[in-house]
Every structure is written in C-alpha cells, then in structure tokens.
Amino acid sequence: MIEAGKTLANHTKKPSLTPKAIIHQKFGDKACYKVEEVQDDSNQNGCPGLAIPQKGPSLYRCTLELPETTVVSDACRRKKDAEQSAAEKAIEKLGIQLKEYNPTKEEAWNDLAGRISFLFSNEFLPSLNPLSAHFRAALRREGHFKGCVPLSVLAIYDGKVSNICKYIDPMAESNSLLVMSLVLRAAAKLTDSVVISDKQLQRRNEYPLEILSSTNNESNLSESISIDVVIIPASLEKAVESVKLNFTAAGYYLDVIARELGMNEASDVIISRTIGKASSEMRIYSAAPKQLLCDQFEGTLNIRASYFAGQEIHGDGILASVGYTWRSTDIFHEAVSLRSYYRMLVNKIPGGAYKISRDAILAANLPSAFTMKSNWRGSFPRDILSTFCRFHYLSEPVFSTQSNSSEASLDLPGSRKKLKVTQSNKEEKTEAFCCEVKIYSKNQELIVQCSPQETHRKQTDAVQIAALKVLSWLNLFFENPNISSEKLNLLAENLDIHFTPRYFFKEFALCHSMHNNKAAENEPSLIDITGENSGATPSNGSLVCISYSVSLFREEDSIKDHLKSCEEFEFEIGNEAVLPYIESAVAQMAIGQSAYFQVDLPSDEFILATAVDSASALSLLSSKRCKMEYNITLLQVTEPLEERMEQAQFSPPLSKQRVEFAVQQIKESSAASLVDFGCGSGSLLDSLLSYPTSLEKIVGVDISLRALTKAAKLLHTKLNKLSESSSKIKYAVLYDGSITKFDSQLHGFDIATCLEVIEHMEEEEASLFGEVVLSCFRPKILIVSTPNYEYNVILQGCTTEDPDEKNQTQVCKFRNHDHKFEWTRAQFESWAADLAATHNYGLDFSGVGGAADVEPGFASQIAIFRRREDNFTNVESDNHYVPIWEWNRENIPPKEQ
Ligand code: SAH
Ligand code: MG
C-alpha cells in the first residue's frame, strides 16, 4: 500500500491549484470520479476465507475517467485524498504541465535529458505506472538485453517525454519515430548514467539491492500466459488471421511479439498509439526501421493496419491488447479475436457504428431521418458522429445551435408584464432552433460542414438532425468509396453539406482499399410469408418489434452456418432503419406471421464481425455459391401516435368517422366516380366498399409505392369477394403519381376526396394542389380534411400554466412526425375560401370528432367544395400518372365471382 500523504506532499511546493482543480480546468464535468471502498490487504492476517473479514481501517480507491484515459488512485484513508491522488496520476499520465510550460529549444533539450535521467533513477523504478513496469520487466530480460528499455517504449509510454519533444520539434506530436530519435540524442549526453545500445537504453550502474528487492513483489511471475492476437499482413493478398502468443509474466512480452514478427528482440518493434475505446490497450506492433533517423522502412505500407491505427504502419502488423496499465502492477491482456478486429473495422463506418450500437450488424441500417426521439433506437446521431471522429482520429465535431428567440423578442416592448409573457410562454413555445455542425482534422482543417436551414422546436432535435445528415453522407462514401466526386458533391448539396475535397480525401485516402460495397443489387429471392394473416399490419411510422435469425447458406451442399439471432428487435417503419429487404418483408407482414428469404452476401467484414466462429464462416465464404438466409417473425406493431390517439379517444375512431362522412356525401350526390387523392394504403377505398353506394368507378392516387402495394392487395381481395348484386363497382385503378400534377384521365369526376394528406406536404405544395385540383381536375365535389391544430390541446392533454394565455395550442406538438404543418381553423378556412372564390366553387365547412360549436372545434376539419357550373370543356390529354394496379369486373373469370 502506498501512503497517499507521500505522493500528495510533493504537491505543496507546486502551484496552489490542487490536482483536481487542474483536471477540472482542463476537462470540466467530463472528468468523472468514482470512489469505492477497498479492503486493506495488510490487515487480512492471511485468512482470506474468514466469514467476517477483519475490519481494518477503511481505505478508498478512486477511478477517474477522462475522455482520453482512465486512471486509478492509490489506496487512501480519505475519500478526498483518493480523488486527489487519481487526479495527480492523470496529470502525470497525460503529461499536463502544472506551470505554464513554454521552454526554449535549449531548455527543452535539458528537460528531456533530465526526464530520461529521472526515468533511470532509483526513485522511478518502484513507482506504479505503465512505464516503470516496462523498466522492471526489462530487468527480467535474459542475457545481453537485461535492463534494456526500448526507445519505442520511452516514446510511447511517457507523457512528459512526448510533451517535451513537441517543443524541440512540433512534428514530434504525431511521429513516435521522431520522439525516439530525440530521446536518443538527449540520452547521448547522459554518459554517466545511461548506456545506449542500438535502439534501447540501459542504466549504466546496477540498481541498489534494496530498490530491486522492493520491486520484486509482482505476483504470478511464473504464470504462463497465452493471448489471442490478430496478424494483419502487409500484403493485401494474405488474409488477416488470428494466432496465439505465449509468454510468461516473468519474461518481456515485447520480445515475444518481436519474434512473432520475425525480429530478434523488443527494440526491433515499434508500437502504435492505442486503438479503439478510450481506456483501450490495443495497439499495433510492427517492425521498426533499421535506421531511426532516415525513416526508411523495409516493409511496404500496411494499408489495413494504417487505416486501423490512423497512422502509417509498415510491414506486417500484430494487433494485440496487452501491456502494463495504471490500474495494477500485473500485466494486462485481453484476447483480440478476428471478430473483434472486424467489429472495429465496421465501427469505423458511420452506418456500421449504428449497427453495432444496436447489436444488429446484419439487420440494422442507419435511419435516413430523425423522426422522433422516442422512435429512435440505438445510439443517437450526435454520439455516433463523435465516435466516428474519434475512430478516425479527427477533432470532436463542433455543433453550434442558433435560436430565433432573440429576433422574436426584439419587437416586444419592454414592460414588465409583457416581458414575463415573453420568457415564460412565447419564447419557449415558438422558439425554433437550427444547428450547424463542423468536422475538423486534428490539424484544425475544416473537412465537412453541414448547415441545414430548417428549424426545429427542440434544440436537441436540431442537433441530431444535423449530425444525421453528416452521418448519412459519410456513410454513402464509406459504403462506396469509389463514388465519383460529382456524385458525392451532389449528395452533399442535397444534405446541406459543404466539404473540402482536398482535406476530405486526404483524411480518408485509405478507405478505397478498405471498403467496397459488394452486392449493389441486394434484391432478395422470393419472400415467403407464412402464418395466419391477423390483419394487424404496420404502416409508415409504426414501431414494430421482430425476432430474426440469419445464417450463411451454401447452395451446393445446403450447409448452413448460423450467424446470429435476436429475440426482440424494434425499429420504425418507413425510414430505412433496417436493411431494405427486411423493411420490405416486414411491411408485407401481419402480426404473428413469419417471412423467409435469401439474399446475396454483403461485404465479408460484416459477416465476420457477426460470426462467432470465424473459421467456419470463412470457409463458407470462400466457396462461391453462398447466400444469406433470413427468418423473421413480426411480434408487435405499435401504430404511430396519430392513429393511436384517433383510435383511443374517439368512438368510432376518427378514421372511420371520416369514411362515414365521405359515404354520406357520395349518397347525397349519387356520385358514380370517385378519386381519392393521397389514398395511402387504401383505407378509404377499402372501407367504402363495405357500404352500398352508387359508385361504379374508384381511383386512388399516391406517391408511396409501398402504400399503393398494400392498397392493391386489400382492394383486390375485397373486390373479388364482392358480388355483383351488392356493389355497382365496375372498375378500380391505383396510380402512382403526385397529386400536385394534373392527369387528364381524372378530369371532371363526381367526387374527389383528399383526407389527411395536405399536412404531409409543404405548405406551398398544399396550395399548388388546391390550384391544380380546382382548376384542372375540377371534380363536382371535393372533400379535403386535415387536422385542426387547436384540437391538439385535447388530444395531447396539454394545457398551459397561465390561464390568460390566449395561444394555448402553441404548446402542442404535431400529431404525426411526418406532418409538415397543422392548421388552425382560421388558417384552413382562409386557404379554402381563397381557392373556392378563385375557381368558382361553393364552400362548406364541417368536420369529425368534437363539434363545430364547442371549442376548440372539430378534431379533423373538413372543407367541402362544390363546383358551381357544369363544365364539359374538353381538356387536353395530359398523362402523368402510372397505373400500378387495375381491376375490371369484366375480366373476372366467372368462377371467382
Ligand atoms: N388518405 C389516406 C392516407 C393519409 S396519409 C388516409 O386517410 O388514410 C398521407 C398520404 O399522402 C400518404 O400516403 C402519402 O404518401 C401521400 N402523399 C403525400 N404527398 C403526396 C403527393 N404529393 N402526391 C400524392 N400523395 C401524396
Ligand atoms: Mg396526417
């Protein structure tokens, strides 16, 4: 046990700031202290099995987590000493200068020599830190190399050394070879205390015996250790493979690694920075150049290892997680499997990081939109972007949000009362945020910038949406790094992104050899759906829960290798949160049904990142005719908020009331033809068929092919069942097309409906639709429904604290995240009245849910336009719509009727 007082005592002569205060200055609340009580081993009397342990004085150990590292304090008698001790260790580890350190070159040279001389002093050897553990291990090396500490170790494991070197040569910051050569030159002056032999340093005189004996308490030195490491050959032709290294704790592990690389001993090896997580010990080991200064490597550039480590690595590399840490005196080691190598590789792709955060590499996909925070599953875009930057050794992304509130409050007079209103109500509720994000290289070159113009009601949404745009764009590049610059540019523009090609391609130069999207066309074979159709199917915006399993399948001998399965996996339908073929399967399923299909293989890295048994997956992958096989069961569907509210709070549900409203209008007008603009999955058309009406021809138009496919299935079944006696319907058709465009085939219909559609378009588009439908389509009757925003207070149960506040509804959210707007009664009425007046239509207002004369009016507000004159003007033929399904009573074979 080390007395806390001793280490802290050193501090009294340093500046008045405590270590904790210094850490706070640097890291603020990113520094996380955790104190735990520890058993004082010296009081255990050798009886670890005692039921009631002998209670010595309580001791505390503190773990300090910082963005770049984690340290553990000595055991201390007081909690606050433990915290100070941890902070002190962190300061030492990170090489933070306590005083303003700004030496001249000459001073830096002296300091470097001083530091090296300290490292070889009696004082340093017994201290608890990763570098002194190397010194102790070096003393256990055999023969000629006894006590020799490789320069690479001094360059990598001592924060102070690398910090001082920066002042001698700024390039040293990112170049450990340069640090090594500077150390060598500084050590050359220390002829009294240090001996240089090739690429290592050795103490001139032996350590005094009492120092040596005080360091001899490391446990389990006789233990032999076997660790899994991954070999990354320099030649891209050779496969990355897993091997075991064996060493004893008594030997020096770097010697073992050197031999595996075909070298003689530890100093022939250079060590990369750490890879992956903040507290990781994972590094890549590779051959050092023969001559440090001339920087000439024997081997070729190892592309895979360099991409991985974000620095140049030459020759074969060994990826291993082994070394001495701040946490214990024993050697730390962890297996690095082939699977973890591939997982880290996948993690460097934005979409891959998302897949990994969902633990669904072969199912999840980076969603294309951030709809609602509550529907998002997996890491949030902002966090993924930070991880991405960390994995690629870039600076943290910089977000800057702006709110319109300052402008909004400008035109308000400064009286006290009004000011209060501004702050407590208006400002909060009408505030809109937009967010810009920038990504810089480590050298502060601006690589990518995304500045969306859209505003959002919540600051976090604005941040997430900006982050997602950048991620989506980066993802497109990573999935296909050979994409042309023009295409990349175009994609960037669509996402409000600007990038600096020079810096962008410099940072990601190696991606070309690392990632290539394999099967561009990953269309599944037939999707085979089994099980009873319960009718409960998902629609866009639904949250669904599935179980799935994925296997590799070799066609020639039907050998299968199970890759992964998942009992419960949730995602939102409609924004590509899963691989396209999964989404299209699930969209066709009802709760309780299962789907089975095969697809072409994705890139090997995804498969190997999933496979527990890499060897058998590899052997299957090497054969040509291999497929991936999916089994999916739809467990649960949670409808979008809007539908849930409409069903829970109205009886009959609002959607049914809208249908009944339309049926009433059809009956009153004896309409024979109907077109449903924005028919979606056909809920209105399908329901209409359950009522006896005068309709002979029904048409649906929508831009969503997925919705239309569903509508086609529904209508097909229903129409074929309808007997001629119960229905006059002769013809039905569904068109793929935008209702803002005119198609002459739908001119002059008896009735047109457009229910709950306009709010899904931008306001300008909604106006355009109004113009086009009344001036070109000119139906006799047009029924338009849209949510009444004022009614949301009731739907969402939201009220304001201030009863005087007139604009109560401002606190409410829209009913559905896909809504671009929701209008108050006044807004809707003015839209409709202008249109009706311009195009010579009469106008009535109505609605469903609630009542016209009870505040706040109907839940769904409805406008009914009636054409004033009969017009038989011939219109020019103008076809924009594509029929995707058609039904004709004449064509139905008799047996089906
Ligand atoms: N009328 C249906 C669906 C409402 S959801 C019902 O009441 O259940 C809104 C629908 O409008 C979606 O299916 C969407 O695809 C469609 N839509 C949005 N913009 C459109 C456009 N410009 N042209 C055609 N359909 C559109
Ligand atoms: Mg809607």
Tab-separated table of C-alpha atoms in Angstrom, residues 426-734:
chain	number	residue	atom	x	y	z
A	426	LYS	CA	-43.986	32.859	-26.176
A	427	GLU	CA	-40.308	32.411	-26.241
A	428	GLU	CA	-40.249	28.818	-25.167
A	429	LYS	CA	-43.101	27.774	-27.295
A	430	THR	CA	-42.416	29.464	-30.555
A	431	GLU	CA	-38.699	29.188	-30.297
A	432	ALA	CA	-37.113	27.445	-33.230
A	433	PHE	CA	-33.605	26.128	-33.439
A	434	CYS	CA	-31.261	25.347	-36.208
A	435	CYS	CA	-27.929	23.707	-35.819
A	436	GLU	CA	-24.719	23.713	-37.781
A	437	VAL	CA	-22.017	21.105	-37.416
A	438	LYS	CA	-18.378	21.192	-38.462
A	439	ILE	CA	-15.766	18.480	-38.564
A	440	TYR	CA	-12.115	19.369	-38.370
A	441	SER	CA	-8.983	17.322	-38.818
A	442	LYS	CA	-6.546	17.096	-35.921
A	443	ASN	CA	-4.690	19.991	-37.551
A	444	GLN	CA	-7.879	22.051	-37.470
A	445	GLU	CA	-8.519	21.911	-41.198
A	446	LEU	CA	-12.232	22.153	-41.930
A	447	ILE	CA	-13.262	18.894	-43.592
A	448	VAL	CA	-17.042	18.868	-43.606
A	449	GLN	CA	-19.679	21.386	-42.676
A	450	CYS	CA	-23.427	20.903	-42.585
A	451	SER	CA	-25.759	23.879	-42.228
A	452	PRO	CA	-29.404	22.845	-42.541
A	453	GLN	CA	-31.806	25.764	-42.885
A	454	GLU	CA	-34.839	24.031	-41.411
A	455	THR	CA	-35.675	24.964	-37.854
A	456	HIS	CA	-36.845	22.663	-35.111
A	457	ARG	CA	-38.762	23.214	-31.955
A	458	LYS	CA	-36.274	21.425	-29.801
A	459	GLN	CA	-32.618	22.168	-29.706
A	460	THR	CA	-31.668	18.504	-29.381
A	461	ASP	CA	-33.672	17.634	-32.497
A	462	ALA	CA	-31.822	20.290	-34.471
A	463	VAL	CA	-28.511	18.856	-33.273
A	464	GLN	CA	-29.447	15.243	-34.018
A	465	ILE	CA	-30.775	16.076	-37.455
A	466	ALA	CA	-27.622	17.961	-38.435
A	467	ALA	CA	-25.498	15.086	-37.140
A	468	LEU	CA	-27.587	12.549	-39.027
A	469	LYS	CA	-27.178	14.449	-42.283
A	470	VAL	CA	-23.423	14.335	-41.957
A	471	LEU	CA	-23.506	10.673	-40.996
A	472	SER	CA	-25.740	9.773	-43.930
A	473	TRP	CA	-23.443	11.490	-46.336
A	474	LEU	CA	-20.287	9.981	-44.862
A	475	ASN	CA	-21.994	6.622	-44.921
A	476	LEU	CA	-22.663	6.865	-48.638
A	477	PHE	CA	-18.983	7.483	-49.152
A	478	PHE	CA	-17.863	4.654	-46.891
A	479	GLU	CA	-20.203	2.182	-48.492
A	480	ASN	CA	-18.773	3.076	-51.846
A	481	PRO	CA	-15.501	4.999	-51.569
A	482	ASN	CA	-15.051	4.863	-55.332
A	483	ILE	CA	-18.060	7.097	-55.841
A	484	SER	CA	-17.324	9.903	-58.299
A	485	SER	CA	-16.662	13.359	-56.870
A	486	GLU	CA	-19.563	14.830	-58.830
A	487	LYS	CA	-21.954	12.355	-57.300
A	488	LEU	CA	-20.526	12.954	-53.853
A	489	ASN	CA	-20.897	16.668	-54.399
A	490	LEU	CA	-24.486	16.332	-55.490
A	491	LEU	CA	-25.334	14.189	-52.487
A	492	ALA	CA	-23.654	16.753	-50.258
A	493	GLU	CA	-25.704	19.585	-51.689
A	494	ASN	CA	-28.927	17.709	-51.080
A	495	LEU	CA	-27.965	17.353	-47.448
A	496	ASP	CA	-26.869	20.978	-46.950
A	497	ILE	CA	-23.276	19.824	-46.740
A	498	HIS	CA	-20.102	21.523	-47.902
A	499	PHE	CA	-16.849	19.694	-47.857
A	500	THR	CA	-13.271	20.498	-48.662
A	501	PRO	CA	-12.252	17.752	-51.111
A	502	ARG	CA	-8.543	18.295	-50.507
A	503	TYR	CA	-8.774	17.608	-46.784
A	504	PHE	CA	-11.594	15.120	-47.057
A	505	PHE	CA	-9.778	12.803	-49.443
A	506	LYS	CA	-6.536	13.245	-47.548
A	507	GLU	CA	-8.145	12.031	-44.316
A	508	PHE	CA	-9.952	9.137	-45.910
A	509	ALA	CA	-7.446	8.160	-48.564
A	510	LEU	CA	-7.105	4.590	-47.328
A	511	CYS	CA	-10.839	3.888	-47.396
A	512	HIS	CA	-10.620	2.972	-51.049
A	513	SER	CA	-8.707	-0.183	-50.319
A	514	MET	CA	-10.658	-0.961	-47.167
A	515	HIS	CA	-14.307	-0.809	-48.039
A	516	ASN	CA	-16.138	-1.636	-51.172
A	517	ASN	CA	-19.765	-2.340	-51.373
A	518	LYS	CA	-20.197	-5.811	-52.684
A	519	ALA	CA	-23.655	-6.620	-53.930
A	520	ALA	CA	-25.151	-3.367	-55.116
A	521	GLU	CA	-28.341	-5.145	-56.087
A	522	ASN	CA	-29.244	-6.993	-52.977
A	523	GLU	CA	-32.751	-7.912	-54.002
A	524	PRO	CA	-33.982	-10.901	-52.080
A	525	SER	CA	-35.262	-14.001	-53.739
A	526	LEU	CA	-38.959	-14.532	-53.270
A	527	ILE	CA	-40.101	-13.515	-49.806
A	528	ASP	CA	-42.021	-16.432	-48.404
A	529	ILE	CA	-44.575	-15.340	-45.805
A	530	THR	CA	-46.280	-17.947	-43.660
A	531	GLY	CA	-48.832	-17.885	-40.868
A	532	GLU	CA	-52.356	-16.622	-40.437
A	533	ASN	CA	-52.965	-13.042	-41.564
A	534	SER	CA	-54.241	-11.344	-38.432
A	535	GLY	CA	-54.826	-8.145	-40.364
A	536	ALA	CA	-52.653	-6.161	-37.973
A	537	THR	CA	-50.072	-4.775	-40.372
A	538	PRO	CA	-47.575	-1.978	-39.898
A	539	SER	CA	-47.636	1.265	-41.827
A	540	ASN	CA	-45.161	4.110	-42.207
A	541	GLY	CA	-44.284	5.470	-38.803
A	542	SER	CA	-45.291	2.297	-36.972
A	543	LEU	CA	-42.876	0.937	-34.433
A	544	VAL	CA	-42.517	-2.767	-34.995
A	545	CYS	CA	-40.886	-5.493	-32.998
A	546	ILE	CA	-39.488	-8.545	-34.773
A	547	SER	CA	-37.411	-11.561	-33.963
A	548	TYR	CA	-34.950	-12.709	-36.577
A	549	SER	CA	-32.197	-15.147	-37.296
A	550	VAL	CA	-29.581	-15.071	-40.033
A	551	SER	CA	-27.491	-17.910	-41.411
A	552	LEU	CA	-24.959	-18.425	-44.126
A	553	PHE	CA	-26.199	-20.985	-46.596
A	554	ARG	CA	-24.115	-22.821	-49.169
A	555	GLU	CA	-26.247	-23.881	-52.071
A	556	GLU	CA	-24.269	-26.865	-53.381
A	557	ASP	CA	-24.480	-28.916	-50.196
A	558	SER	CA	-27.090	-26.977	-48.187
A	559	ILE	CA	-24.593	-26.482	-45.375
A	560	LYS	CA	-25.717	-23.792	-43.006
A	561	ASP	CA	-23.781	-21.714	-40.538
A	562	HIS	CA	-25.840	-19.822	-38.030
A	563	LEU	CA	-24.608	-16.242	-37.779
A	564	LYS	CA	-26.861	-14.532	-35.313
A	565	SER	CA	-30.342	-14.329	-33.943
A	566	CYS	CA	-32.260	-11.802	-31.948
A	567	GLU	CA	-35.393	-12.324	-29.874
A	568	GLU	CA	-36.688	-8.778	-29.890
A	569	PHE	CA	-35.642	-6.085	-32.266
A	570	GLU	CA	-37.551	-2.830	-32.560
A	571	PHE	CA	-37.490	-0.254	-35.321
A	572	GLU	CA	-39.582	2.380	-37.018
A	573	ILE	CA	-41.083	1.510	-40.388
A	574	GLY	CA	-40.558	3.893	-43.251
A	575	ASN	CA	-37.151	5.413	-42.664
A	576	GLU	CA	-34.768	2.638	-43.602
A	577	ALA	CA	-33.838	1.789	-40.026
A	578	VAL	CA	-33.217	-1.778	-41.217
A	579	LEU	CA	-31.738	-3.251	-44.369
A	580	PRO	CA	-34.119	-2.632	-47.288
A	581	TYR	CA	-35.108	-6.262	-47.768
A	582	ILE	CA	-36.058	-6.606	-44.116
A	583	GLU	CA	-38.187	-3.498	-44.230
A	584	SER	CA	-39.953	-4.595	-47.380
A	585	ALA	CA	-40.641	-8.037	-45.893
A	586	VAL	CA	-41.974	-6.630	-42.636
A	587	ALA	CA	-44.174	-4.092	-44.428
A	588	GLN	CA	-45.966	-7.028	-46.051
A	589	MET	CA	-46.460	-8.998	-42.863
A	590	ALA	CA	-49.146	-9.109	-40.200
A	591	ILE	CA	-48.500	-9.745	-36.514
A	592	GLY	CA	-47.722	-13.403	-35.952
A	593	GLN	CA	-46.564	-14.073	-39.496
A	594	SER	CA	-43.074	-15.183	-40.424
A	595	ALA	CA	-41.041	-14.434	-43.501
A	596	TYR	CA	-38.216	-16.384	-45.053
A	597	PHE	CA	-35.903	-15.220	-47.811
A	598	GLN	CA	-32.376	-15.373	-49.143
A	599	VAL	CA	-30.169	-12.508	-50.240
A	600	ASP	CA	-26.737	-12.129	-51.757
A	601	LEU	CA	-23.898	-11.736	-49.330
A	602	PRO	CA	-22.898	-8.323	-48.014
A	603	SER	CA	-19.195	-7.468	-47.642
A	604	ASP	CA	-17.170	-10.061	-45.766
A	605	GLU	CA	-16.355	-7.633	-42.988
A	606	PHE	CA	-19.994	-7.504	-41.923
A	607	ILE	CA	-20.290	-11.268	-41.847
A	608	LEU	CA	-17.036	-11.774	-39.987
A	609	ALA	CA	-17.962	-9.067	-37.496
A	610	THR	CA	-21.035	-11.127	-36.667
A	611	ALA	CA	-19.802	-14.712	-36.848
A	612	VAL	CA	-18.778	-16.198	-33.538
A	613	ASP	CA	-16.922	-18.969	-35.322
A	614	SER	CA	-14.838	-17.022	-37.809
A	615	ALA	CA	-13.136	-20.130	-39.131
A	616	SER	CA	-16.297	-21.834	-40.310
A	617	ALA	CA	-17.733	-18.593	-41.670
A	618	LEU	CA	-14.503	-18.023	-43.586
A	619	SER	CA	-14.591	-21.469	-45.088
A	620	LEU	CA	-18.169	-20.963	-46.281
A	621	LEU	CA	-17.337	-17.526	-47.622
A	622	SER	CA	-14.543	-18.925	-49.721
A	623	SER	CA	-16.991	-21.014	-51.698
A	624	LYS	CA	-18.729	-19.191	-54.476
A	625	ARG	CA	-22.349	-20.027	-54.186
A	626	CYS	CA	-23.247	-18.834	-50.771
A	627	LYS	CA	-26.287	-16.848	-49.682
A	628	MET	CA	-27.590	-15.283	-46.557
A	629	GLU	CA	-30.798	-16.626	-45.226
A	630	TYR	CA	-33.220	-14.641	-43.067
A	631	ASN	CA	-36.082	-15.837	-40.874
A	632	ILE	CA	-38.201	-13.060	-39.451
A	633	THR	CA	-41.298	-13.077	-37.279
A	634	LEU	CA	-43.368	-9.970	-36.702
A	635	LEU	CA	-44.149	-9.851	-32.995
A	636	GLN	CA	-45.718	-6.490	-32.400
A	637	VAL	CA	-46.835	-3.325	-34.122
A	638	THR	CA	-47.257	-0.013	-32.366
A	639	GLU	CA	-49.092	2.413	-34.571
A	640	PRO	CA	-47.942	5.990	-34.988
A	641	LEU	CA	-49.082	8.395	-32.313
A	642	GLU	CA	-51.734	9.937	-34.535
A	643	GLU	CA	-53.533	6.676	-35.195
A	644	ARG	CA	-53.267	5.605	-31.602
A	645	MET	CA	-54.836	8.856	-30.453
A	646	GLU	CA	-57.531	8.742	-33.073
A	647	GLN	CA	-58.477	5.252	-32.039
A	648	ALA	CA	-58.231	5.652	-28.314
A	649	GLN	CA	-60.044	8.945	-27.984
A	650	PHE	CA	-62.878	8.675	-30.482
A	651	SER	CA	-65.651	6.233	-30.894
A	652	PRO	CA	-65.960	5.268	-33.631
A	653	PRO	CA	-62.309	6.029	-34.400
A	654	LEU	CA	-61.741	9.258	-36.307
A	655	SER	CA	-60.656	7.420	-39.445
A	656	LYS	CA	-63.969	5.568	-39.501
A	657	GLN	CA	-65.838	8.829	-38.969
A	658	ARG	CA	-64.043	10.312	-41.982
A	659	VAL	CA	-65.120	7.373	-44.132
A	660	GLU	CA	-68.688	7.719	-42.949
A	661	PHE	CA	-68.586	11.399	-43.758
A	662	ALA	CA	-67.435	10.632	-47.303
A	663	VAL	CA	-70.080	7.911	-47.742
A	664	GLN	CA	-72.745	10.409	-46.710
A	665	GLN	CA	-71.564	12.858	-49.394
A	666	ILE	CA	-71.479	10.107	-52.022
A	667	LYS	CA	-75.021	9.066	-51.187
A	668	GLU	CA	-76.337	12.624	-51.263
A	669	SER	CA	-74.737	13.331	-54.612
A	670	SER	CA	-75.350	9.905	-56.198
A	671	ALA	CA	-71.761	10.013	-57.394
A	672	ALA	CA	-70.688	7.324	-59.847
A	673	SER	CA	-66.961	8.125	-59.967
A	674	LEU	CA	-64.589	8.840	-57.128
A	675	VAL	CA	-60.919	9.653	-56.940
A	676	ASP	CA	-59.100	9.515	-53.635
A	677	PHE	CA	-56.091	11.845	-53.741
A	678	GLY	CA	-53.340	10.576	-51.426
A	679	CYS	CA	-55.147	7.286	-50.920
A	680	GLY	CA	-52.296	5.813	-48.859
A	681	SER	CA	-52.797	2.133	-48.194
A	682	GLY	CA	-56.389	2.372	-49.342
A	683	SER	CA	-58.218	2.704	-46.070
A	684	LEU	CA	-60.954	4.906	-47.542
A	685	LEU	CA	-61.402	2.970	-50.799
A	686	ASP	CA	-61.451	-0.322	-48.945
A	687	SER	CA	-63.973	0.866	-46.350
A	688	LEU	CA	-66.206	2.446	-48.983
A	689	LEU	CA	-66.686	-0.979	-50.484
A	690	SER	CA	-68.371	-2.111	-47.298
A	691	TYR	CA	-71.237	0.335	-47.893
A	692	PRO	CA	-73.790	0.113	-50.677
A	693	THR	CA	-73.200	3.210	-52.804
A	694	SER	CA	-73.812	4.455	-56.296
A	695	LEU	CA	-70.095	4.302	-57.158
A	696	GLU	CA	-69.066	2.490	-60.358
A	697	LYS	CA	-65.505	3.637	-60.730
A	698	ILE	CA	-62.997	4.229	-57.971
A	699	VAL	CA	-59.464	5.560	-58.336
A	700	GLY	CA	-56.633	6.056	-55.864
A	701	VAL	CA	-53.528	8.192	-56.338
A	702	ASP	CA	-50.462	8.284	-54.108
A	703	ILE	CA	-46.715	8.763	-54.323
A	704	SER	CA	-45.882	5.967	-51.957
A	705	LEU	CA	-45.395	2.731	-53.863
A	706	ARG	CA	-45.285	0.831	-50.637
A	707	ALA	CA	-48.679	2.193	-49.588
A	708	LEU	CA	-50.091	1.570	-53.063
A	709	THR	CA	-48.915	-2.050	-53.000
A	710	LYS	CA	-50.789	-2.556	-49.781
A	711	ALA	CA	-53.861	-0.824	-51.145
A	712	ALA	CA	-53.755	-3.049	-54.224
A	713	LYS	CA	-53.705	-6.200	-52.112
A	714	LEU	CA	-56.584	-5.017	-49.942
A	715	LEU	CA	-58.770	-3.911	-52.835
A	716	HIS	CA	-58.036	-6.952	-54.931
A	717	THR	CA	-59.220	-9.341	-52.239
A	718	LYS	CA	-62.217	-7.250	-51.313
A	719	LEU	CA	-63.402	-6.588	-54.882
A	720	ASN	CA	-63.137	-10.215	-55.910
A	721	LYS	CA	-65.319	-11.177	-52.970
A	722	LEU	CA	-67.991	-8.544	-53.650
A	723	SER	CA	-70.957	-9.943	-55.502
A	724	GLU	CA	-72.428	-8.014	-58.387
A	725	SER	CA	-75.671	-7.607	-56.532
A	726	SER	CA	-74.181	-5.833	-53.551
A	727	SER	CA	-71.908	-3.469	-55.459
A	728	LYS	CA	-72.095	-1.454	-58.645
A	729	ILE	CA	-68.319	-1.133	-58.888
A	730	LYS	CA	-67.097	-1.954	-62.394
A	731	TYR	CA	-63.629	-0.545	-62.410
A	732	ALA	CA	-60.897	0.340	-59.974
A	733	VAL	CA	-57.367	1.589	-60.552
A	734	LEU	CA	-54.439	2.796	-58.472
